Tab-separated table of C-alpha atoms in Angstrom:
chain	number	residue	atom	x	y	z
R	1240	MET	CA	49.416	-52.603	16.432
R	1241	GLY	CA	49.102	-53.303	20.154
R	1242	ASN	CA	46.528	-55.071	22.262
R	1243	ALA	CA	42.965	-54.433	21.039
R	1244	GLU	CA	41.594	-54.133	24.560
R	1245	LEU	CA	44.176	-51.487	25.428
R	1246	VAL	CA	43.422	-49.639	22.198
R	1247	ALA	CA	39.726	-49.569	23.144
R	1248	MET	CA	40.592	-48.210	26.578
R	1249	MET	CA	42.814	-45.571	25.000
R	1250	LEU	CA	40.048	-44.439	22.633
R	1251	ALA	CA	37.591	-44.162	25.533
R	1252	ASP	CA	39.987	-42.104	27.648
R	1253	GLY	CA	38.716	-38.546	27.972
R	1254	ARG	CA	42.324	-37.339	28.268
R	1255	LEU	CA	43.119	-38.392	24.703
R	1256	PRO	CA	44.009	-35.220	22.743
R	1257	THR	CA	40.970	-35.290	20.478
R	1258	GLY	CA	38.972	-32.453	22.014
R	1259	GLY	CA	36.804	-34.584	24.286
R	1260	HIS	CA	37.289	-32.169	27.166
R	1261	THR	CA	35.466	-29.493	25.153
R	1262	GLN	CA	32.267	-31.552	24.928
R	1263	SER	CA	29.344	-32.014	27.300
R	1264	GLY	CA	27.234	-34.242	25.069
R	1265	GLY	CA	24.588	-31.522	25.031
R	1266	LEU	CA	24.353	-31.451	28.815
R	1267	GLU	CA	25.285	-27.778	29.156
R	1268	PRO	CA	22.339	-26.489	27.081
R	1269	ALA	CA	20.110	-29.057	28.799
R	1270	VAL	CA	21.131	-27.611	32.171
R	1271	ARG	CA	20.391	-24.111	30.848
R	1272	ALA	CA	16.947	-25.401	29.902
R	1273	GLY	CA	16.323	-26.575	33.466
R	1274	LEU	CA	17.824	-30.042	33.885
R	1275	GLY	CA	19.000	-30.398	37.484
R	1276	ALA	CA	17.900	-26.845	38.257
R	1277	ASP	CA	18.844	-25.538	41.713
R	1278	GLY	CA	20.692	-28.756	42.476
R	1279	LYS	CA	17.469	-30.752	42.539
R	1280	GLN	CA	16.841	-34.065	40.788
R	1281	LEU	CA	20.495	-34.406	39.837
R	1282	ALA	CA	19.854	-38.030	38.887
R	1283	ASP	CA	18.231	-36.581	35.772
R	1284	VAL	CA	21.780	-36.436	34.419
R	1285	ALA	CA	21.877	-40.235	34.266
R	1286	ASN	CA	18.465	-40.309	32.614
R	1287	TYR	CA	19.673	-37.805	30.039
R	1288	ALA	CA	22.731	-39.953	29.272
R	1289	ARG	CA	20.470	-43.013	29.041
R	1290	ASP	CA	18.202	-41.250	26.540
R	1291	ARG	CA	21.244	-40.430	24.410
R	1292	LEU	CA	22.308	-44.083	24.438
R	1293	ARG	CA	18.903	-45.048	23.066
R	1294	THR	CA	18.884	-42.454	20.312
R	1295	THR	CA	21.766	-40.369	18.996
R	1296	THR	CA	24.536	-42.544	20.430
R	1297	ARG	CA	22.925	-45.683	19.014
R	1298	VAL	CA	23.158	-44.153	15.543
R	1299	GLU	CA	26.822	-43.204	16.025
R	1300	ALA	CA	27.745	-46.649	17.316
R	1301	ALA	CA	26.006	-48.310	14.365
R	1302	VAL	CA	27.841	-46.053	11.895
R	1303	ALA	CA	31.183	-46.916	13.501
R	1304	VAL	CA	30.405	-50.659	13.423
R	1305	VAL	CA	29.353	-50.619	9.758
R	1306	THR	CA	32.410	-48.537	8.863
R	1307	ARG	CA	34.644	-51.087	10.565
R	1308	HIS	CA	32.999	-53.894	8.598
R	1309	LEU	CA	33.360	-52.157	5.230
R	1310	THR	CA	36.969	-51.270	5.951
R	1311	LEU	CA	37.793	-54.910	6.657
R	1312	CYS	CA	35.952	-56.054	3.543
R	1313	GLY	CA	38.023	-53.644	1.483
R	1314	THR	CA	41.393	-55.196	2.331
R	1315	LYS	CA	43.149	-58.047	0.593
R	1316	VAL	CA	43.934	-59.741	3.874
R	1317	ALA	CA	41.527	-60.481	6.713
R	1318	PRO	CA	42.474	-60.305	10.404
R	1319	GLY	CA	44.269	-63.467	11.437
R	1320	ASP	CA	46.150	-63.888	8.163
R	1321	GLU	CA	49.863	-63.387	7.876
R	1322	LYS	CA	49.565	-59.678	7.090
R	1323	PRO	CA	48.007	-57.422	9.777
R	1324	PRO	CA	45.181	-55.046	8.809
R	1325	ASP	CA	47.239	-51.918	9.453
R	1326	THR	CA	49.590	-52.861	6.612
R	1327	ALA	CA	47.068	-54.467	4.285
R	1328	GLU	CA	46.768	-52.718	0.921
R	1329	PRO	CA	43.268	-51.546	0.000
R	1330	ILE	CA	41.820	-53.282	-3.040
R	1331	GLY	CA	42.204	-51.104	-6.077
R	1332	ALA	CA	44.746	-48.808	-4.415
R	1333	THR	CA	47.234	-47.366	-6.870
R	1334	GLY	CA	49.658	-45.983	-4.311
R	1335	THR	CA	50.448	-45.781	-0.667
R	1336	GLY	CA	49.276	-42.189	-0.113
R	1337	SER	CA	45.966	-41.165	1.383
R	1338	PRO	CA	43.022	-40.831	-1.015
R	1339	SER	CA	41.795	-37.353	-1.812
R	1340	ARG	CA	38.388	-36.400	-0.441
R	1341	ALA	CA	36.945	-36.449	-3.984
R	1342	GLU	CA	38.242	-39.982	-4.524
R	1343	TRP	CA	37.008	-41.017	-1.089
R	1344	LEU	CA	33.465	-39.857	-1.841
R	1345	SER	CA	33.115	-40.727	-5.518
R	1346	PRO	CA	32.446	-44.449	-6.108
R	1347	THR	CA	28.974	-45.953	-5.895
R	1348	PRO	CA	28.447	-48.381	-3.000
R	1349	PRO	CA	27.924	-52.035	-3.972
R	1350	SER	CA	24.641	-53.836	-3.618
R	1351	ARG	CA	23.905	-55.875	-0.499
R	1352	GLU	CA	24.642	-59.042	-2.457
R	1353	ALA	CA	28.191	-57.876	-3.173
R	1354	TRP	CA	29.144	-57.625	0.493
R	1355	PRO	CA	30.509	-60.802	2.047
R	1356	GLU	CA	28.308	-62.068	4.866
R	1357	ASN	CA	31.331	-63.302	6.768
R	1358	PRO	CA	33.670	-60.361	7.430
R	1359	SER	CA	36.415	-62.683	8.656
R	1360	ARG	CA	37.180	-64.008	5.187
R	1361	SER	CA	39.172	-62.134	2.555
R	1362	PRO	CA	37.038	-60.889	-0.347
R	1363	ARG	CA	38.000	-61.749	-3.915
R	1364	LEU	CA	39.967	-59.086	-5.744
R	1365	ASP	CA	36.961	-58.394	-7.992
R	1366	GLU	CA	34.480	-58.240	-5.064
R	1367	PRO	CA	34.220	-55.408	-4.258
R	1368	PRO	CA	36.594	-53.128	-6.236
R	1369	THR	CA	37.308	-50.504	-3.561
R	1370	GLN	CA	36.037	-49.497	-0.181
R	1371	ARG	CA	37.011	-45.865	-0.235
R	1372	GLY	CA	33.806	-44.535	-1.744
R	1373	TRP	CA	31.752	-46.721	0.556
R	1374	LEU	CA	33.061	-44.875	3.582
R	1375	GLY	CA	31.947	-41.629	2.027
R	1376	VAL	CA	28.510	-43.170	1.526
R	1377	VAL	CA	28.480	-44.254	5.170
R	1378	GLU	CA	29.172	-40.664	6.186
R	1379	GLY	CA	26.314	-39.579	3.936
R	1380	ALA	CA	24.015	-42.060	5.673
R	1381	TRP	CA	25.187	-40.717	9.021
R	1382	ALA	CA	24.531	-37.121	7.943
R	1383	ALA	CA	21.011	-38.038	6.832
R	1384	ARG	CA	20.346	-39.294	10.367
R	1385	VAL	CA	21.775	-36.199	12.075
R	1386	PRO	CA	19.418	-33.382	11.056
R	1387	SER	CA	21.230	-30.728	13.107
R	1388	GLN	CA	23.868	-28.869	11.132
R	1389	VAL	CA	25.439	-27.852	14.435
R	1390	LEU	CA	25.841	-31.460	15.612
R	1391	ARG	CA	27.179	-32.541	12.231
R	1392	GLY	CA	29.813	-29.825	12.457
R	1393	VAL	CA	30.769	-30.825	15.998
R	1394	SER	CA	31.204	-34.473	15.001
R	1395	ARG	CA	33.288	-33.618	11.956
R	1396	ARG	CA	35.594	-31.355	13.941
R	1397	GLN	CA	36.104	-34.129	16.481
R	1398	GLY	CA	36.653	-36.558	13.623
R	1399	ARG	CA	39.361	-34.326	12.229
R	1400	LEU	CA	41.146	-34.272	15.583
R	1401	LEU	CA	40.829	-38.054	15.955
R	1402	LEU	CA	42.134	-38.593	12.428
R	1403	ARG	CA	45.096	-36.313	13.094
R	1404	LEU	CA	45.971	-38.371	16.155
R	1405	ALA	CA	45.295	-41.726	14.502
R	1406	ARG	CA	47.589	-40.947	11.572
R	1407	ARG	CA	50.424	-40.542	14.072
R	1408	VAL	CA	49.608	-43.490	16.321
R	1409	TRP	CA	48.099	-45.939	13.766
R	1410	PRO	CA	49.412	-44.873	10.333
R	1411	GLY	CA	47.362	-47.572	8.606
R	1412	VAL	CA	44.286	-45.328	8.687
R	1413	SER	CA	45.867	-43.144	5.994
R	1414	ALA	CA	45.174	-45.878	3.438
R	1415	TYR	CA	41.438	-45.439	3.951
R	1416	LEU	CA	40.762	-41.818	4.839
R	1417	PRO	CA	41.870	-38.536	3.258
R	1418	ASN	CA	44.224	-36.266	5.125
R	1419	ASP	CA	42.239	-33.180	4.219
R	1420	GLY	CA	38.711	-32.227	5.219
R	1421	GLU	CA	36.518	-33.030	8.188
R	1422	ILE	CA	35.019	-36.509	8.497
R	1423	ALA	CA	32.360	-37.629	10.967
R	1424	ARG	CA	33.901	-38.986	14.148
R	1425	PRO	CA	32.124	-42.392	14.083
R	1426	VAL	CA	33.440	-43.012	10.562
R	1427	VAL	CA	37.006	-42.274	11.651
R	1428	LEU	CA	36.543	-44.395	14.762
R	1429	GLY	CA	35.265	-47.305	12.673
R	1430	VAL	CA	38.357	-47.182	10.468
R	1431	VAL	CA	40.613	-46.989	13.518
R	1432	GLY	CA	38.789	-50.013	14.947
R	1433	ALA	CA	39.401	-52.016	11.767
R	1434	VAL	CA	43.065	-51.035	11.516
R	1435	THR	CA	43.805	-51.823	15.177
R	1436	GLY	CA	41.905	-55.116	15.294
R	1437	LEU	CA	38.971	-54.077	17.465
R	1438	SER	CA	35.886	-56.268	17.313
R	1439	ALA	CA	32.478	-54.863	16.393
R	1440	GLU	CA	31.491	-55.149	20.056
R	1441	GLN	CA	34.561	-53.206	21.178
R	1442	VAL	CA	33.890	-50.437	18.669
R	1443	ALA	CA	30.241	-50.107	19.715
R	1444	ARG	CA	31.129	-50.226	23.415
R	1445	THR	CA	33.791	-47.539	22.952
R	1446	VAL	CA	31.305	-45.182	21.290
R	1447	ALA	CA	28.648	-45.813	23.930
R	1448	TYR	CA	30.950	-45.514	26.919
R	1449	ASP	CA	32.618	-42.390	25.562
R	1450	ASP	CA	29.267	-40.654	25.147
R	1451	ALA	CA	28.040	-41.638	28.602
R	1452	GLN	CA	31.239	-40.614	30.379
R	1453	THR	CA	31.270	-37.313	28.461
R	1454	VAL	CA	27.854	-36.421	29.865
R	1455	ILE	CA	28.615	-37.628	33.391
R	1456	SER	CA	32.011	-35.883	33.500
R	1457	ALA	CA	30.490	-32.619	32.286
R	1458	SER	CA	27.941	-32.741	35.107
R	1459	LEU	CA	30.786	-32.310	37.612
R	1460	LYS	CA	31.541	-28.887	36.121
R	1461	LEU	CA	27.974	-27.780	35.507
R	1462	LEU	CA	26.089	-28.934	38.614
R	1463	PRO	CA	26.732	-29.440	42.348
R	1464	VAL	CA	27.430	-33.141	41.881
R	1465	ASP	CA	29.296	-35.407	44.285
R	1466	PRO	CA	31.941	-37.237	42.203
R	1467	ALA	CA	30.976	-40.496	43.917
R	1468	ASP	CA	27.391	-39.987	42.756
R	1469	ALA	CA	28.602	-39.322	39.223
R	1470	ALA	CA	30.596	-42.572	39.227
R	1471	THR	CA	27.501	-44.389	40.501
R	1472	TRP	CA	25.421	-42.974	37.653
R	1473	LEU	CA	27.989	-44.097	35.093
R	1474	ALA	CA	28.093	-47.609	36.588
R	1475	GLY	CA	24.306	-47.668	36.454
R	1476	LEU	CA	24.459	-47.147	32.683
R	1477	HIS	CA	26.478	-50.292	32.036
R	1478	ASP	CA	23.413	-52.412	31.251
R	1479	ASP	CA	22.160	-49.772	28.808
R	1480	ILE	CA	25.568	-49.698	27.138
R	1481	GLU	CA	25.594	-53.469	26.750
R	1482	ARG	CA	22.085	-53.438	25.271
R	1483	LEU	CA	23.286	-50.934	22.687
R	1484	VAL	CA	26.308	-53.115	21.919
R	1485	LYS	CA	24.104	-56.167	21.450
R	1486	ASP	CA	21.817	-54.254	19.088
R	1487	VAL	CA	24.391	-52.689	16.781
R	1488	ALA	CA	27.385	-55.070	16.789
R	1489	PRO	CA	25.826	-57.467	14.202
R	1490	LEU	CA	25.185	-54.683	11.662
R	1491	THR	CA	27.108	-54.911	8.388
R	1492	HIS	CA	25.076	-52.967	5.816
R	1493	ILE	CA	24.540	-49.239	5.405
R	1494	ASP	CA	20.771	-49.578	5.190
R	1495	GLU	CA	20.727	-51.297	8.595
R	1496	ILE	CA	21.942	-48.178	10.399
R	1497	PRO	CA	19.108	-47.022	12.705
R	1498	ALA	CA	17.595	-43.565	12.397
R	1499	ASP	CA	16.729	-42.906	16.028
R	1500	GLY	CA	16.538	-39.209	16.803
R	1501	ALA	CA	16.233	-36.858	19.767
R	1502	PRO	CA	14.757	-33.570	18.475
R	1503	LEU	CA	15.146	-31.761	21.788
R	1504	ILE	CA	18.895	-32.464	21.800
R	1505	ASP	CA	19.032	-30.896	18.319
R	1506	VAL	CA	17.177	-27.830	19.605
R	1507	PHE	CA	19.513	-27.576	22.597
R	1508	ALA	CA	22.533	-27.717	20.263
R	1509	HIS	CA	21.266	-24.855	18.106
R	1510	HIS	CA	20.560	-22.692	21.139
R	1511	HIS	CA	23.969	-23.483	22.587
R	1512	ALA	CA	25.763	-22.559	19.354
R	1513	ILE	CA	24.694	-18.931	19.701
R	1514	GLU	CA	25.300	-18.597	23.437
R	1515	ARG	CA	27.773	-15.801	24.178
R	1516	MET	CA	29.019	-17.433	27.378
R	1517	ARG	CA	29.480	-21.175	27.555
R	1518	LEU	CA	31.801	-23.609	29.256
R	1519	PHE	CA	31.723	-26.374	26.634
R	1520	HIS	CA	31.801	-26.233	22.876
R	1521	ALA	CA	28.755	-28.491	22.578
C-alpha cells in the first residue's frame, strides 16, 4: 500500500497521468475576461485561487472527505486491524469484481443514525449493508452543488482518468467503484484515500493543494509571470489551504457537504467550452 504521506504527494503531483496538465482551474477564461490584463495586477491570480479555495474547491474537498469516510465504514476491517483496507472485502459483496454502475448507484443511503460516529471502528455486518450505493448518492450530492454541466463533465472525465490509474496502482479501488462510466473526481479521490490509508486531513489537503497549484501553474503559460512570483503566490495560499482542511476534515455525513458556489466561474466555464482556440481544456 505504501506510505500515506508519499501517496498524498503522488496524488498532488501535476505530472501524474490523470490529465492535470490540461486544466487551468478556470484561469484561462478568467484571463480572457480581463484578469491580469496587459500584465498588470498579476497578483490577482493568487486572489482567484484563494476564491476557489473558499468556494468550489471547498465543496470538492468535502465530497472527497465524506467519500473516504463512507468507504471505510463499508469495509469489514478498519485501518489498523490485521487486514489492510486495500484487501478488505466490502460488506455485502458477492464477488471480487467491480460493481456495475447500476449496482453502484442503486441502494438507498442509510440514515444519519446508521453511520458509526467513530470511523476507526469496524461496523457490524448488519450496519450498514453496503456502501456502494452510498458513493453514488455522494456523487449525486456533489452534482447538485455543481450547477455547471460543463464543470461536471470536466470533473467526471478527470475522475475516469484517475480511476484508470488507480486501478493499476491501487487495485483495491475496484471493490468500490465500477470500471465503466465517468465518476466525479473527488469521489474517486476519496475512495483512493480510503484504500491507501490517507487521513481525512490528507485527502482534503490534497484536493486543496492540487486546485491551487493547477491555477498557479497555468498562470505561467497564460500570463507574463515570473516563476519565482508564482511560487510565492502558492506559498501564500498555505494558510487558506489549512483553513479549508480544518473546516472539512471532520465531515462524515452527506448532508454536511457545503454548497458554496462561484457563479462567475460557472459562466467562465461555459464561455470557455465554446472557444475555438484555447490552451487548456478547462
